PDB file of C-alpha atoms in Angstrom:
ATOM      1  CA  UNK A   1      61.260 192.568 240.805  1.00 51.00           C
ATOM      2  CA  UNK A   2      57.847 193.812 239.822  1.00 83.00           C
ATOM      3  CA  UNK A   3      54.789 192.485 241.691  1.00 84.00           C
ATOM      4  CA  UNK A   4      53.532 190.581 238.620  1.00 87.00           C
ATOM      5  CA  UNK A   5      56.909 188.889 238.208  1.00 90.00           C
ATOM      6  CA  UNK A   6      56.912 187.841 241.858  1.00 92.00           C
ATOM      7  CA  UNK A   7      53.338 186.566 241.534  1.00 94.00           C
ATOM      8  CA  UNK A   8      54.236 184.417 238.497  1.00 96.00           C
ATOM      9  CA  UNK A   9      57.319 183.041 240.250  1.00 96.00           C
ATOM     10  CA  UNK A  10      55.197 182.111 243.260  1.00 96.00           C
ATOM     11  CA  UNK A  11      52.521 180.486 241.055  1.00 97.00           C
ATOM     12  CA  UNK A  12      55.143 178.433 239.201  1.00 98.00           C
ATOM     13  CA  UNK A  13      56.159 176.910 242.525  1.00 97.00           C
ATOM     14  CA  UNK A  14      52.947 174.868 242.575  1.00 98.00           C
ATOM     15  CA  UNK A  15      51.963 171.822 240.524  1.00 98.00           C
ATOM     16  CA  UNK A  16      48.356 172.956 240.266  1.00 98.00           C
ATOM     17  CA  UNK A  17      46.997 174.877 237.322  1.00 98.00           C
ATOM     18  CA  UNK A  18      46.515 178.427 238.555  1.00 98.00           C
ATOM     19  CA  UNK A  19      44.477 181.170 236.892  1.00 98.00           C
ATOM     20  CA  UNK A  20      43.862 184.811 237.596  1.00 97.00           C
ATOM     21  CA  UNK A  21      40.454 186.143 236.530  1.00 97.00           C
ATOM     22  CA  UNK A  22      39.555 189.791 235.917  1.00 96.00           C
ATOM     23  CA  UNK A  23      36.275 190.974 234.406  1.00 96.00           C
ATOM     24  CA  UNK A  24      35.431 187.415 233.336  1.00 96.00           C
ATOM     25  CA  UNK A  25      38.723 186.860 231.498  1.00 97.00           C
ATOM     26  CA  UNK A  26      40.936 184.075 232.873  1.00 97.00           C
ATOM     27  CA  UNK A  27      44.656 183.696 232.176  1.00 98.00           C
ATOM     28  CA  UNK A  28      47.370 181.394 233.446  1.00 98.00           C
ATOM     29  CA  UNK A  29      49.016 182.835 236.529  1.00 97.00           C
ATOM     30  CA  UNK A  30      52.214 181.093 235.431  1.00 98.00           C
ATOM     31  CA  UNK A  31      52.628 183.261 232.310  1.00 97.00           C
ATOM     32  CA  UNK A  32      54.166 186.708 232.741  1.00 94.00           C
ATOM     33  CA  UNK A  33      52.968 187.834 229.320  1.00 95.00           C
ATOM     34  CA  UNK A  34      49.368 186.711 229.834  1.00 95.00           C
ATOM     35  CA  UNK A  35      49.300 188.216 233.306  1.00 93.00           C
ATOM     36  CA  UNK A  36      50.588 191.557 231.988  1.00 91.00           C
ATOM     37  CA  UNK A  37      47.980 191.536 229.198  1.00 93.00           C
ATOM     38  CA  UNK A  38      45.274 191.148 231.837  1.00 93.00           C
ATOM     39  CA  UNK A  39      46.357 194.638 233.011  1.00 92.00           C
ATOM     40  CA  UNK A  40      45.362 194.332 236.657  1.00 90.00           C
ATOM     41  CA  UNK A  41      45.644 197.624 238.510  1.00 89.00           C
ATOM     42  CA  UNK A  42      46.418 198.090 242.192  1.00 84.00           C
ATOM     43  CA  UNK A  43      43.347 197.524 244.393  1.00 86.00           C
ATOM     44  CA  UNK A  44      41.387 196.026 241.479  1.00 91.00           C
ATOM     45  CA  UNK A  45      39.301 192.964 242.338  1.00 94.00           C
ATOM     46  CA  UNK A  46      40.437 189.662 240.824  1.00 95.00           C
ATOM     47  CA  UNK A  47      39.701 185.987 241.385  1.00 97.00           C
ATOM     48  CA  UNK A  48      42.390 183.346 241.839  1.00 97.00           C
ATOM     49  CA  UNK A  49      41.495 179.801 240.789  1.00 98.00           C
ATOM     50  CA  UNK A  50      43.585 176.671 241.266  1.00 98.00           C
ATOM     51  CA  UNK A  51      43.032 173.051 240.331  1.00 98.00           C
ATOM     52  CA  UNK A  52      45.366 170.237 241.303  1.00 98.00           C
ATOM     53  CA  UNK A  53      47.040 168.346 244.122  1.00 98.00           C
ATOM     54  CA  UNK A  54      48.333 171.458 245.895  1.00 98.00           C
ATOM     55  CA  UNK A  55      45.496 173.820 244.964  1.00 98.00           C
ATOM     56  CA  UNK A  56      44.664 174.841 248.533  1.00 98.00           C
ATOM     57  CA  UNK A  57      48.287 175.676 249.310  1.00 98.00           C
ATOM     58  CA  UNK A  58      48.574 177.592 246.031  1.00 98.00           C
ATOM     59  CA  UNK A  59      45.448 179.619 246.759  1.00 98.00           C
ATOM     60  CA  UNK A  60      46.558 180.421 250.291  1.00 97.00           C
ATOM     61  CA  UNK A  61      49.996 181.582 249.126  1.00 96.00           C
ATOM     62  CA  UNK A  62      48.791 183.567 246.111  1.00 96.00           C
ATOM     63  CA  UNK A  63      45.884 185.256 247.875  1.00 95.00           C
ATOM     64  CA  UNK A  64      48.200 186.064 250.770  1.00 94.00           C
ATOM     65  CA  UNK A  65      50.635 187.639 248.325  1.00 93.00           C
ATOM     66  CA  UNK A  66      47.894 189.697 246.657  1.00 91.00           C
ATOM     67  CA  UNK A  67      46.685 190.933 250.038  1.00 90.00           C
ATOM     68  CA  UNK A  68      50.191 191.938 251.121  1.00 87.00           C
ATOM     69  CA  UNK A  69      52.721 191.922 248.248  1.00 81.00           C
ATOM     70  CA  UNK A  70      55.465 193.446 250.404  1.00 77.00           C
ATOM     71  CA  UNK A  71      55.382 190.737 253.082  1.00 71.00           C
ATOM     72  CA  UNK A  72      58.627 188.840 253.373  1.00 59.00           C
ATOM     73  CA  UNK A  73      60.558 191.095 251.011  1.00 56.00           C
ATOM     74  CA  UNK A  74      63.939 192.442 251.959  1.00 50.00           C
ATOM     75  CA  UNK A  75      64.102 195.095 249.221  1.00 45.00           C
TER      76      UNK A  75
END
């Protein structure tokens, strides 16, 4: 699976609302289409925001994934 698809799948595992922000534009991290339209390139700086009961866990997992997208993958 592509990195964006994995990121969305990970984000959907949390109850919290999760957004990815690039150049001031925020989109839901749980929407593949919106995430693709954000057109984030490798090594480009983004902000991850989360709001909800499991926001801290969501941020830790998603930021960890962005820092090392190949961690834990068997393929």
